[in-house]
Coordinates of C-alpha atoms in Angstrom, one line a residue:
M1 CA 88.4 100.5 119.9
K2 CA 86.3 104.0 119.9
A3 CA 85.9 105.8 117.0
K4 CA 89.2 108.7 116.3
G5 CA 88.6 111.9 115.7
I6 CA 87.9 113.4 112.4
K7 CA 89.2 116.5 110.9
H8 CA 87.3 118.4 108.1
Q9 CA 88.9 120.1 105.4
N10 CA 89.7 123.5 105.0
S11 CA 86.1 125.4 105.0
R12 CA 87.5 128.9 103.8
K13 CA 87.5 127.7 99.8
T14 CA 84.3 128.1 97.3
Y15 CA 83.1 125.3 96.7
K16 CA 81.2 124.5 93.5
A17 CA 78.5 121.8 94.2
L18 CA 78.8 118.7 92.1
S19 CA 75.6 118.5 89.6
A20 CA 73.7 115.4 89.5
N21 CA 74.0 115.0 85.8
L22 CA 78.0 115.1 86.7
A23 CA 77.8 112.8 89.6
L24 CA 75.3 110.0 87.8
Q25 CA 76.9 109.8 84.3
E26 CA 78.3 107.1 83.9
A27 CA 81.7 106.2 83.3
I28 CA 82.8 102.9 80.7
G29 CA 83.4 99.9 83.3
L30 CA 86.3 97.7 82.9
K31 CA 87.0 94.6 83.6
E32 CA 88.6 91.4 83.2
P33 CA 92.2 92.5 82.2
R34 CA 95.1 90.9 81.1
L35 CA 99.0 90.6 80.0
I36 CA 99.2 88.9 76.3
G37 CA 102.6 89.6 75.9
N38 CA 103.5 93.1 75.2
W39 CA 99.8 94.1 74.9
V40 CA 96.6 94.6 77.1
L41 CA 93.4 93.4 76.6
W42 CA 90.4 94.3 78.7
L43 CA 86.9 94.9 78.5
E44 CA 84.5 97.7 78.2
Q45 CA 81.3 98.0 78.9
R46 CA 79.8 101.0 77.8
P47 CA 76.6 102.6 79.1
H48 CA 77.1 105.2 75.7
E49 CA 76.3 102.0 73.9
R50 CA 73.4 100.1 76.7
G51 CA 75.7 99.0 78.4
R52 CA 77.3 96.6 75.4
T53 CA 80.7 95.0 76.6
S54 CA 83.7 94.5 74.2
A55 CA 87.1 93.5 74.0
V56 CA 90.0 96.6 73.8
I57 CA 94.0 95.6 73.2
R58 CA 96.4 98.3 72.5
P59 CA 100.3 97.8 73.6
W60 CA 101.7 97.5 77.1
G61 CA 103.0 100.9 78.3
R62 CA 100.8 103.0 75.6
S63 CA 98.1 104.8 77.7
D64 CA 98.3 107.5 75.1
L65 CA 97.0 105.0 72.3
L66 CA 93.4 104.8 71.7
G67 CA 92.5 100.6 71.9
Q68 CA 91.5 98.3 69.0
E69 CA 88.4 97.4 69.7
L70 CA 88.3 93.4 68.2
T71 CA 84.9 92.4 69.0
P72 CA 82.8 95.8 67.1
A73 CA 78.9 96.2 68.1
P74 CA 76.6 94.2 67.5
R75 CA 78.7 92.0 69.7
N76 CA 78.3 91.8 73.1
L77 CA 80.2 90.0 75.3
R78 CA 78.4 88.5 78.1
S79 CA 77.4 85.2 79.6
R80 CA 74.8 84.4 81.7
V81 CA 76.1 81.4 83.9
H82 CA 74.8 81.2 87.4
G83 CA 73.0 84.6 87.4
Y84 CA 75.8 87.0 87.8
G85 CA 78.0 85.8 84.9
G86 CA 81.3 87.0 84.2
G87 CA 84.5 84.5 82.9
V88 CA 83.0 85.4 78.8
L89 CA 86.6 85.5 77.4
A90 CA 89.2 83.1 76.9
T91 CA 92.7 84.4 75.1
A92 CA 95.9 82.6 74.3
A93 CA 99.0 84.2 72.1
K94 CA 100.4 81.4 69.6
G95 CA 103.7 82.8 68.4
N96 CA 102.1 86.1 66.2
E97 CA 98.6 85.2 66.3
L98 CA 96.0 86.2 69.1
M99 CA 93.8 83.7 69.8
L100 CA 90.1 84.8 71.1
A101 CA 86.7 82.7 72.6
W102 CA 83.7 84.7 74.1
I103 CA 80.6 84.5 75.1
D104 CA 78.0 86.5 72.9
D105 CA 74.8 87.3 74.8
G106 CA 73.4 88.3 71.1
D107 CA 72.9 84.2 70.8
S108 CA 74.2 82.7 74.2
S109 CA 76.6 81.1 72.1
L110 CA 80.5 80.2 71.8
W111 CA 82.6 82.7 69.2
F112 CA 85.9 82.3 68.2
Q113 CA 88.5 84.3 66.3
S114 CA 92.3 84.7 65.4
W115 CA 94.5 87.9 64.0
E116 CA 98.0 88.3 63.5
G117 CA 100.6 91.3 64.7
L118 CA 101.2 90.7 68.4
I119 CA 105.1 90.4 67.4
T120 CA 106.3 93.9 65.7
S121 CA 109.0 96.0 65.8
S122 CA 107.3 99.6 66.0
I123 CA 104.0 100.7 67.0
E124 CA 102.7 103.8 65.2
R125 CA 99.5 105.7 65.9
T126 CA 96.9 103.7 64.9
A127 CA 94.2 101.8 66.3
N128 CA 94.4 98.8 63.9
W129 CA 97.7 96.8 65.0
L130 CA 96.2 93.7 64.7
K131 CA 94.8 91.8 61.2
P132 CA 91.9 89.6 61.4
L133 CA 93.1 85.7 60.0
H134 CA 89.3 85.0 59.5
L135 CA 85.8 85.9 60.4
P136 CA 84.3 84.9 63.8
I137 CA 83.6 81.6 63.9
R138 CA 80.6 80.5 66.0
L139 CA 81.4 77.2 67.8
S140 CA 78.6 76.3 70.0
S141 CA 75.2 75.1 68.3
N142 CA 71.5 76.7 69.8
G143 CA 71.0 75.0 73.4
S144 CA 69.2 74.9 76.6
Y145 CA 72.7 75.6 78.3
A146 CA 75.0 78.6 79.3
L147 CA 78.7 78.8 78.9
A148 CA 81.3 80.4 80.8
D149 CA 84.4 81.0 82.3
G150 CA 86.6 79.1 79.8
S151 CA 90.9 78.8 78.9
I152 CA 92.0 78.4 75.1
D153 CA 94.0 74.7 75.8
L154 CA 96.6 75.2 72.5
Q155 CA 97.6 71.9 73.1
R156 CA 94.6 70.3 72.2
N157 CA 93.0 73.4 69.3
Q158 CA 89.8 73.8 72.0
W159 CA 88.1 76.0 74.6
I160 CA 87.7 74.4 78.0
G161 CA 85.2 76.0 80.4
I162 CA 82.0 75.7 82.8
M163 CA 78.5 74.5 81.0
E164 CA 75.6 75.3 83.4
S165 CA 72.7 73.0 82.2
E166 CA 69.4 72.0 84.0
Q167 CA 70.7 73.1 87.3
R168 CA 74.2 71.2 87.5
D169 CA 77.8 72.6 86.3
Y170 CA 79.9 70.6 83.8
I171 CA 83.1 71.4 82.4
V172 CA 83.1 70.9 79.0
T173 CA 85.3 71.8 76.1
F174 CA 84.6 72.9 72.1
S175 CA 86.9 72.3 68.9
L176 CA 88.3 75.9 68.0
N177 CA 88.0 74.8 64.1
K178 CA 84.0 73.6 63.8
K179 CA 80.8 75.3 63.6
D180 CA 77.9 74.5 65.4
Q181 CA 79.3 71.7 67.8
S182 CA 77.2 70.2 71.1
P183 CA 79.5 70.7 74.0
D184 CA 81.9 67.7 74.9
V185 CA 81.5 66.8 78.6
L186 CA 84.4 66.1 80.3
Y187 CA 82.8 65.8 84.1
Q188 CA 79.9 66.1 85.9
A189 CA 80.2 68.5 89.2
K190 CA 77.8 67.7 92.2
D191 CA 76.4 71.4 91.9
F192 CA 78.4 74.0 91.2
A193 CA 82.2 74.5 89.5
G194 CA 84.2 77.3 88.5
Y195 CA 87.5 79.1 88.5
L196 CA 89.0 76.6 86.0
A197 CA 93.0 77.0 86.2
L198 CA 94.7 74.6 83.2
S199 CA 98.4 73.6 83.8
P200 CA 101.1 75.8 81.6
S201 CA 101.5 72.0 80.0
G202 CA 98.1 71.3 79.5
D203 CA 98.1 68.1 81.6
Q204 CA 96.9 69.0 84.7
L205 CA 93.8 70.9 85.4
A206 CA 92.3 72.6 88.6
W207 CA 88.6 73.9 89.7
V208 CA 86.4 75.2 92.5
E209 CA 83.4 73.5 93.5
W210 CA 80.7 74.2 95.9
Q211 CA 77.0 72.8 96.6
N212 CA 74.1 74.1 97.8
P213 CA 73.2 75.8 100.4
S214 CA 76.8 77.3 100.7
M215 CA 78.1 80.0 98.9
P216 CA 81.5 79.9 97.4
W217 CA 83.0 81.9 100.2
D218 CA 81.6 79.4 102.5
V219 CA 82.0 76.4 101.9
S220 CA 83.9 74.8 99.0
Q221 CA 86.8 72.8 97.5
L222 CA 89.7 72.8 95.1
M223 CA 89.8 70.0 93.1
W224 CA 92.5 68.4 90.7
S225 CA 92.8 65.8 88.2
R226 CA 95.7 65.0 85.5
L227 CA 94.1 65.2 81.7
D228 CA 95.1 62.2 79.3
K229 CA 96.6 63.3 75.5
S230 CA 93.2 63.8 74.3
G231 CA 92.4 66.2 77.1
Q232 CA 89.7 63.9 79.5
I233 CA 89.6 63.9 82.9
I234 CA 91.2 61.6 84.7
E235 CA 89.8 60.8 88.1
A236 CA 89.3 64.3 90.1
N237 CA 90.9 64.3 93.7
S238 CA 89.8 67.0 96.6
L239 CA 93.4 69.0 97.6
A240 CA 91.5 70.9 99.9
G241 CA 88.9 73.6 101.5
S242 CA 85.8 71.6 102.7
T243 CA 82.4 70.2 102.0
L244 CA 78.9 70.5 103.6
S245 CA 79.8 67.3 105.7
D246 CA 82.9 68.5 107.2
S247 CA 82.8 70.2 111.0
K248 CA 85.1 73.6 109.9
P249 CA 83.9 75.5 106.9
I250 CA 86.6 76.1 104.5
S251 CA 86.8 78.1 101.1
V252 CA 89.2 78.3 98.2
F253 CA 89.5 80.9 95.9
Q254 CA 91.2 81.5 91.8
P255 CA 93.7 78.2 92.0
I256 CA 96.6 79.5 89.6
W257 CA 99.6 77.3 88.5
L258 CA 103.3 78.6 87.9
S259 CA 105.3 78.1 85.7
T260 CA 107.6 75.9 87.7
G261 CA 104.5 73.4 87.7
E262 CA 103.2 74.0 91.7
L263 CA 99.7 75.1 92.3
V264 CA 98.6 78.1 94.4
V265 CA 95.5 79.1 95.6
A266 CA 93.9 81.5 98.6
E267 CA 91.9 79.2 101.6
D268 CA 90.8 80.4 104.7
S269 CA 91.7 77.4 107.0
N270 CA 93.3 80.2 109.4
G271 CA 90.3 82.5 109.6
W272 CA 91.7 84.6 106.5
W273 CA 92.6 84.1 102.9
N274 CA 95.5 83.5 102.9
L275 CA 97.9 81.9 99.5
M276 CA 100.1 78.6 99.9
V277 CA 100.8 76.4 96.7
T278 CA 101.8 72.8 96.1
G279 CA 105.4 71.5 95.8
P280 CA 106.2 71.2 92.0
Q281 CA 104.8 67.5 91.3
V282 CA 100.5 67.5 93.0
K283 CA 100.2 64.3 94.7
P284 CA 96.2 63.9 96.1
G285 CA 96.6 62.3 99.7
S286 CA 100.1 63.1 100.4
E287 CA 101.3 64.7 103.5
G288 CA 101.9 68.5 103.5
I289 CA 101.1 68.9 99.7
W290 CA 100.8 72.4 100.8
R291 CA 103.5 74.8 102.4
K292 CA 101.7 77.8 104.1
I293 CA 104.5 79.8 104.1
W294 CA 103.0 83.6 104.2
P295 CA 100.5 83.7 107.4
L296 CA 98.7 87.6 107.3
K297 CA 96.4 89.0 109.2
A298 CA 94.7 89.8 105.9
E299 CA 93.0 88.7 102.8
A300 CA 93.7 87.4 98.8
A301 CA 90.7 87.0 97.8
M302 CA 86.8 88.3 97.5
P303 CA 83.5 86.8 97.8
Q304 CA 83.6 85.2 93.9
W305 CA 79.9 86.4 92.6
V306 CA 81.1 86.1 89.0
F307 CA 83.6 84.5 87.0
G308 CA 86.3 86.2 85.7
M309 CA 87.7 87.7 89.5
S310 CA 91.3 87.8 90.0
T311 CA 93.3 88.9 92.9
I312 CA 96.4 86.3 92.0
S313 CA 98.5 86.4 89.1
S314 CA 101.7 84.4 88.4
A315 CA 105.0 86.5 88.0
G316 CA 107.2 84.4 87.0
N317 CA 108.5 81.8 89.7
N318 CA 106.8 84.5 92.7
I319 CA 102.9 85.2 92.8
I320 CA 101.8 88.9 92.7
A321 CA 98.2 89.2 94.9
S322 CA 96.2 91.6 95.8
I323 CA 95.7 92.1 99.1
C324 CA 93.0 93.2 102.0
E325 CA 93.8 94.6 105.3
K326 CA 91.5 96.0 107.4
G327 CA 89.2 97.1 104.1
S328 CA 92.0 98.5 101.9
W329 CA 94.0 97.0 99.3
Q330 CA 97.8 96.2 98.3
L331 CA 99.6 94.6 96.1
K332 CA 102.6 92.7 97.6
L333 CA 104.9 90.0 95.4
F334 CA 105.5 86.7 97.2
S335 CA 108.5 84.9 97.2
L336 CA 108.8 81.0 97.3
N337 CA 111.3 81.5 99.9
G338 CA 108.8 82.8 102.0
S339 CA 109.3 87.1 101.7
I340 CA 106.8 89.0 100.8
T341 CA 107.5 92.6 99.3
D342 CA 105.2 95.5 99.8
L343 CA 105.0 96.8 95.5
N344 CA 104.4 100.8 96.5
Q345 CA 101.2 102.3 94.2
P346 CA 99.2 104.8 95.1
F347 CA 95.4 103.2 94.4
N348 CA 93.8 101.1 97.4
D349 CA 90.8 99.5 95.7
L350 CA 91.8 96.7 93.4
S351 CA 90.4 94.3 91.2
G352 CA 91.1 92.3 88.0
L353 CA 95.0 91.6 88.7
S354 CA 96.9 90.1 86.1
G355 CA 100.9 89.6 86.0
D356 CA 104.0 88.1 84.1
S357 CA 107.7 88.3 85.8
T358 CA 108.2 91.9 84.6
R359 CA 105.0 93.2 85.0
A360 CA 101.6 93.8 86.6
L361 CA 97.9 94.8 85.3
A362 CA 94.6 95.4 87.5
I363 CA 92.0 97.9 87.1
G364 CA 92.7 100.3 90.4
S365 CA 91.0 104.0 92.2
N366 CA 91.3 105.4 95.0
S367 CA 90.4 108.5 96.8
L368 CA 91.3 110.8 94.2
K369 CA 90.8 109.2 90.9
E370 CA 88.6 107.4 89.5
Q371 CA 88.6 103.3 88.4
G372 CA 91.3 102.7 85.6
L373 CA 94.0 100.3 84.1
I374 CA 97.3 100.1 86.1
E375 CA 100.6 99.2 84.8
I376 CA 103.3 98.7 86.6
N377 CA 107.1 97.7 85.7
L378 CA 108.4 94.9 88.3
V379 CA 111.5 96.0 87.6
T380 CA 111.7 99.7 87.6
K381 CA 108.8 99.9 90.1
S382 CA 107.3 102.3 87.8
C383 CA 103.5 102.8 87.9
S384 CA 101.4 103.9 85.0
Y385 CA 97.2 105.1 85.6
K386 CA 95.2 105.4 82.5
S387 CA 91.1 106.4 83.4
S388 CA 88.5 105.7 80.8
R389 CA 87.9 109.6 81.1
S390 CA 89.0 113.0 82.1
P391 CA 88.6 113.7 86.1
I392 CA 85.7 115.1 86.8
L393 CA 86.9 116.9 90.2
S394 CA 90.1 118.8 90.7
Q395 CA 91.5 117.3 94.5
H396 CA 90.8 120.3 95.7
E397 CA 86.8 119.6 95.3
I398 CA 87.3 115.9 96.7
S399 CA 86.2 114.7 99.8
V400 CA 88.9 112.1 101.3
P401 CA 87.1 109.4 103.4
E402 CA 88.9 108.5 107.3
S403 CA 88.6 104.7 108.1
I404 CA 86.8 104.7 112.0
W405 CA 86.6 102.3 114.2
F406 CA 83.4 101.8 116.8
D407 CA 81.7 99.2 119.5
G408 CA 79.5 97.3 117.0
F409 CA 77.1 93.8 117.5
G410 CA 78.3 92.3 120.9
G411 CA 80.9 94.8 121.3
Q412 CA 83.4 93.7 118.0
S413 CA 84.8 96.3 116.1
T414 CA 83.7 97.2 113.2
Q415 CA 85.2 99.3 110.6
A416 CA 83.7 102.2 108.5
W417 CA 84.6 105.0 105.9
Y418 CA 83.8 108.8 106.9
Y419 CA 83.7 111.5 104.4
P420 CA 83.6 114.8 105.5
P421 CA 81.3 117.7 103.8
I422 CA 84.0 119.2 101.5
K423 CA 81.9 122.4 102.0
R424 CA 80.7 123.8 105.2
V425 CA 77.2 124.6 105.3
L426 CA 76.0 124.1 108.5
D427 CA 78.1 124.1 111.9
S428 CA 77.4 119.9 112.3
S429 CA 76.4 118.7 109.1
P430 CA 73.5 116.8 107.7
L431 CA 74.9 112.8 107.7
L432 CA 73.7 110.1 105.0
L433 CA 74.3 106.3 105.8
K434 CA 75.3 104.2 103.0
I435 CA 74.8 100.8 103.3
H436 CA 76.7 98.5 100.4
S437 CA 75.1 95.8 99.3
G438 CA 75.3 92.2 98.9
P439 CA 75.6 91.8 101.9
T440 CA 78.9 89.7 101.7
G441 CA 80.4 92.9 99.9
M442 CA 82.5 95.7 101.0
A443 CA 82.4 99.4 101.3
S444 CA 85.5 100.9 99.7
P445 CA 87.3 104.0 99.9
G446 CA 87.4 104.7 95.9
L447 CA 86.3 107.6 94.4
N448 CA 82.9 107.5 94.5
L449 CA 81.2 110.3 92.7
G450 CA 77.7 109.6 94.2
V451 CA 79.6 110.1 97.7
Q452 CA 81.1 113.6 96.6
F453 CA 77.2 114.8 95.0
W454 CA 76.4 115.2 99.0
T455 CA 79.9 115.9 100.7
S456 CA 80.1 119.2 98.0
R457 CA 76.9 120.3 99.4
G458 CA 77.7 120.1 103.0
W459 CA 76.9 116.6 103.6
S460 CA 78.7 114.1 106.0
I461 CA 78.6 110.8 104.6
L462 CA 79.1 107.1 106.7
D463 CA 79.5 103.8 104.7
V464 CA 79.6 101.0 107.1
N465 CA 81.4 97.9 106.7
Y466 CA 79.0 96.7 108.8
G467 CA 79.2 92.6 110.4
G468 CA 79.2 90.0 107.6
S469 CA 81.3 92.3 105.2
T470 CA 84.5 91.1 103.4
G471 CA 88.3 92.3 103.5
F472 CA 88.4 91.7 107.3
G473 CA 88.7 87.9 107.9
R474 CA 86.4 85.2 108.2
A475 CA 85.6 86.0 111.7
Y476 CA 84.1 89.5 110.5
R477 CA 82.4 87.7 107.9
D478 CA 80.3 85.0 110.1
R479 CA 78.6 87.7 112.0
L480 CA 75.9 87.9 109.5
R481 CA 75.4 84.1 109.9
K482 CA 71.9 83.6 111.1
G483 CA 71.9 87.5 112.6
W484 CA 70.9 89.7 108.8
G485 CA 68.8 92.6 109.5
E486 CA 69.6 92.5 113.4
V487 CA 73.6 92.5 113.2
D488 CA 73.9 95.0 110.3
V489 CA 71.3 97.0 111.9
F490 CA 73.1 96.9 114.9
D491 CA 76.5 98.0 113.3
C492 CA 75.1 100.7 110.9
I493 CA 73.0 102.7 114.4
A494 CA 76.3 102.0 115.8
A495 CA 78.3 104.0 113.7
V496 CA 75.7 106.7 113.3
K497 CA 76.1 107.2 117.0
A498 CA 79.8 106.8 117.0
V499 CA 79.5 109.9 114.8
L500 CA 77.3 111.4 116.8
R501 CA 79.4 111.7 120.0
L502 CA 81.8 113.6 117.7
G503 CA 79.5 116.5 117.5
K504 CA 80.4 116.6 113.7
V505 CA 77.0 116.2 112.5
D506 CA 72.9 116.9 113.2
K507 CA 71.2 114.5 115.1
E508 CA 68.5 115.9 114.1
L509 CA 69.5 115.4 110.1
I510 CA 70.4 111.9 109.8
A511 CA 69.4 110.0 106.3
I512 CA 69.8 106.5 105.3
E513 CA 70.2 104.8 101.7
G514 CA 70.9 101.9 100.3
G515 CA 70.0 99.3 97.0
S516 CA 68.8 95.3 97.2
A517 CA 70.3 93.4 99.8
G518 CA 71.4 97.1 101.0
G519 CA 67.4 98.1 100.9
F520 CA 66.3 95.7 103.2
T521 CA 68.8 96.9 106.1
A522 CA 67.7 100.3 105.4
L523 CA 64.3 99.3 106.0
S524 CA 65.0 97.3 109.0
C525 CA 67.2 100.4 110.6
L526 CA 64.0 102.3 110.0
Y527 CA 61.7 100.1 111.4
S528 CA 64.4 99.2 114.4
S529 CA 65.6 102.6 115.3
D530 CA 64.0 106.4 115.4
I531 CA 67.4 108.1 114.9
F532 CA 67.0 108.2 111.1
S533 CA 64.8 111.1 109.8
V534 CA 64.2 109.8 106.0
G535 CA 65.4 107.1 104.0
S536 CA 66.1 105.9 100.3
C537 CA 65.3 102.2 99.1
R538 CA 66.6 101.6 95.6
Y539 CA 64.6 98.0 94.2
P540 CA 65.4 96.5 98.1
V541 CA 64.7 93.4 99.2
S542 CA 61.5 93.5 101.4
D543 CA 60.3 90.1 101.3
L544 CA 62.8 87.2 101.9
I545 CA 59.7 84.0 101.6
D546 CA 59.4 85.5 97.9
M547 CA 62.9 85.8 97.8
S548 CA 63.7 82.2 98.5
N549 CA 60.9 81.0 96.1
Q550 CA 61.9 83.4 93.0
T551 CA 66.0 84.0 93.6
H552 CA 68.4 82.0 91.1
R553 CA 70.2 78.7 91.3
F554 CA 74.0 80.6 92.5
E555 CA 72.0 82.1 95.7
A556 CA 69.1 79.6 96.1
G557 CA 70.7 78.9 100.0
Y558 CA 72.3 81.8 100.9
L559 CA 69.0 83.3 103.3
D560 CA 70.4 79.5 105.0
Y561 CA 73.6 81.2 105.8
L562 CA 72.3 84.5 106.5
V563 CA 68.6 84.0 108.2
G564 CA 68.1 80.0 108.8
S565 CA 66.6 77.7 107.0
L566 CA 62.8 77.5 106.2
P567 CA 60.3 76.9 107.5
A568 CA 61.7 78.2 110.9

């Protein structure tokens, strides 16, 4: 499929170039939102506080109100598990009581606190709706281990989650009413574990496991076990996915439980991360344990770099999911009778999904709006949005990307986002090729002020989803297997040539930029082709031997997939 025509925006208007100060001014980052009854809770990463992360809550549907901060400074919610962290917060509601357990970066310990006030007849314009029932309690003792990805087990009054210690992962628990405890180990994984899901009845536990050198989005297993009355794991079983010894690689993502006791997970045995569901009773080893009733050529998952990611949520007896099709996200409601309903809302870059029978909450952005919290009423179909800051640009000042397709490595159809210049300076504009990092990541169409800085100055931008990118199925991801520095480089150069054929950019004014793994691709492009006049490489991967020797445990085997195993 060839690149389609690109239309430039109206050049008669006078545009003011976006300043570097505004383009680089960091907004508050939003993470891991969740619904708790009639409340919305989320994490804020605050650049004006040196990146400190805090938990904030406010009533559902009241984005006009400032949230109440539950973990004020100096508390900094951050985990260090697997190097990338995530999954720092566990929450639960018990009548009028809100319970929070978090990982504090100050001492790498697990802390716990409760508040009252979840049940109220009226909401006043105040940011102190919830009252603490006690001071924070440090549950874990100091030790050479890291914690993350926990849940609060109300039946047993404990936190259950992941511990990384001495190059291995464990499932552990801590009582919620004891100080400075040593972890109680329930289970030892062969290597990696995470994405725990405790059943609503508290008698079953599901999680994901994988082993080096595979990454969790390459080869992983869905594990399951019953829990006895004391919370001990009773014989862990594999329900889906694959191991390193299996002939076909399969990965799983984010198991969740429905209120009916059915287990849902995304897995990619058909080439796409699609949803499947068990019967009301999980029976390991039985035929037909899974129902795969929603086949789509689209993805219901993303690479699990961090804990706390969510693209799937229970919505009563239904499932709500973020679905990525051709690099663009949308929300869909999946019914157990096999039907799929589109949830019309204007955002196509989505993460952090949480839902219940009548509502959905997510972090969303699109080409005109920056990242914000979106609240959707599943009954009335209404949608509200609130960003962490006021808009920097008006709509007519924004370059909206267009999806183009071109022949990439091996003649395979490959996608990129093209941003035309918002301000016409020359008949054919300079072009900046952007390379996303990962490299198992994706270029998304959400508003990026760094892109708009250039388009406001007469530049075109090309953001390439080269072979290996997420959002286009497993075969697209696997194009990069043992081809890093070759497949991605070919695709980036081919994307530029596709735009050049349209006559919209100046072949003498082409730049390239990338950071980390994207910096490796940028350096490789500069080495392999003279099509680029200049390159910018930010903290690039430049020495694969050094990376193999120095990187942390989580991605220690990633180069085996991307390039090949040492010493070959």
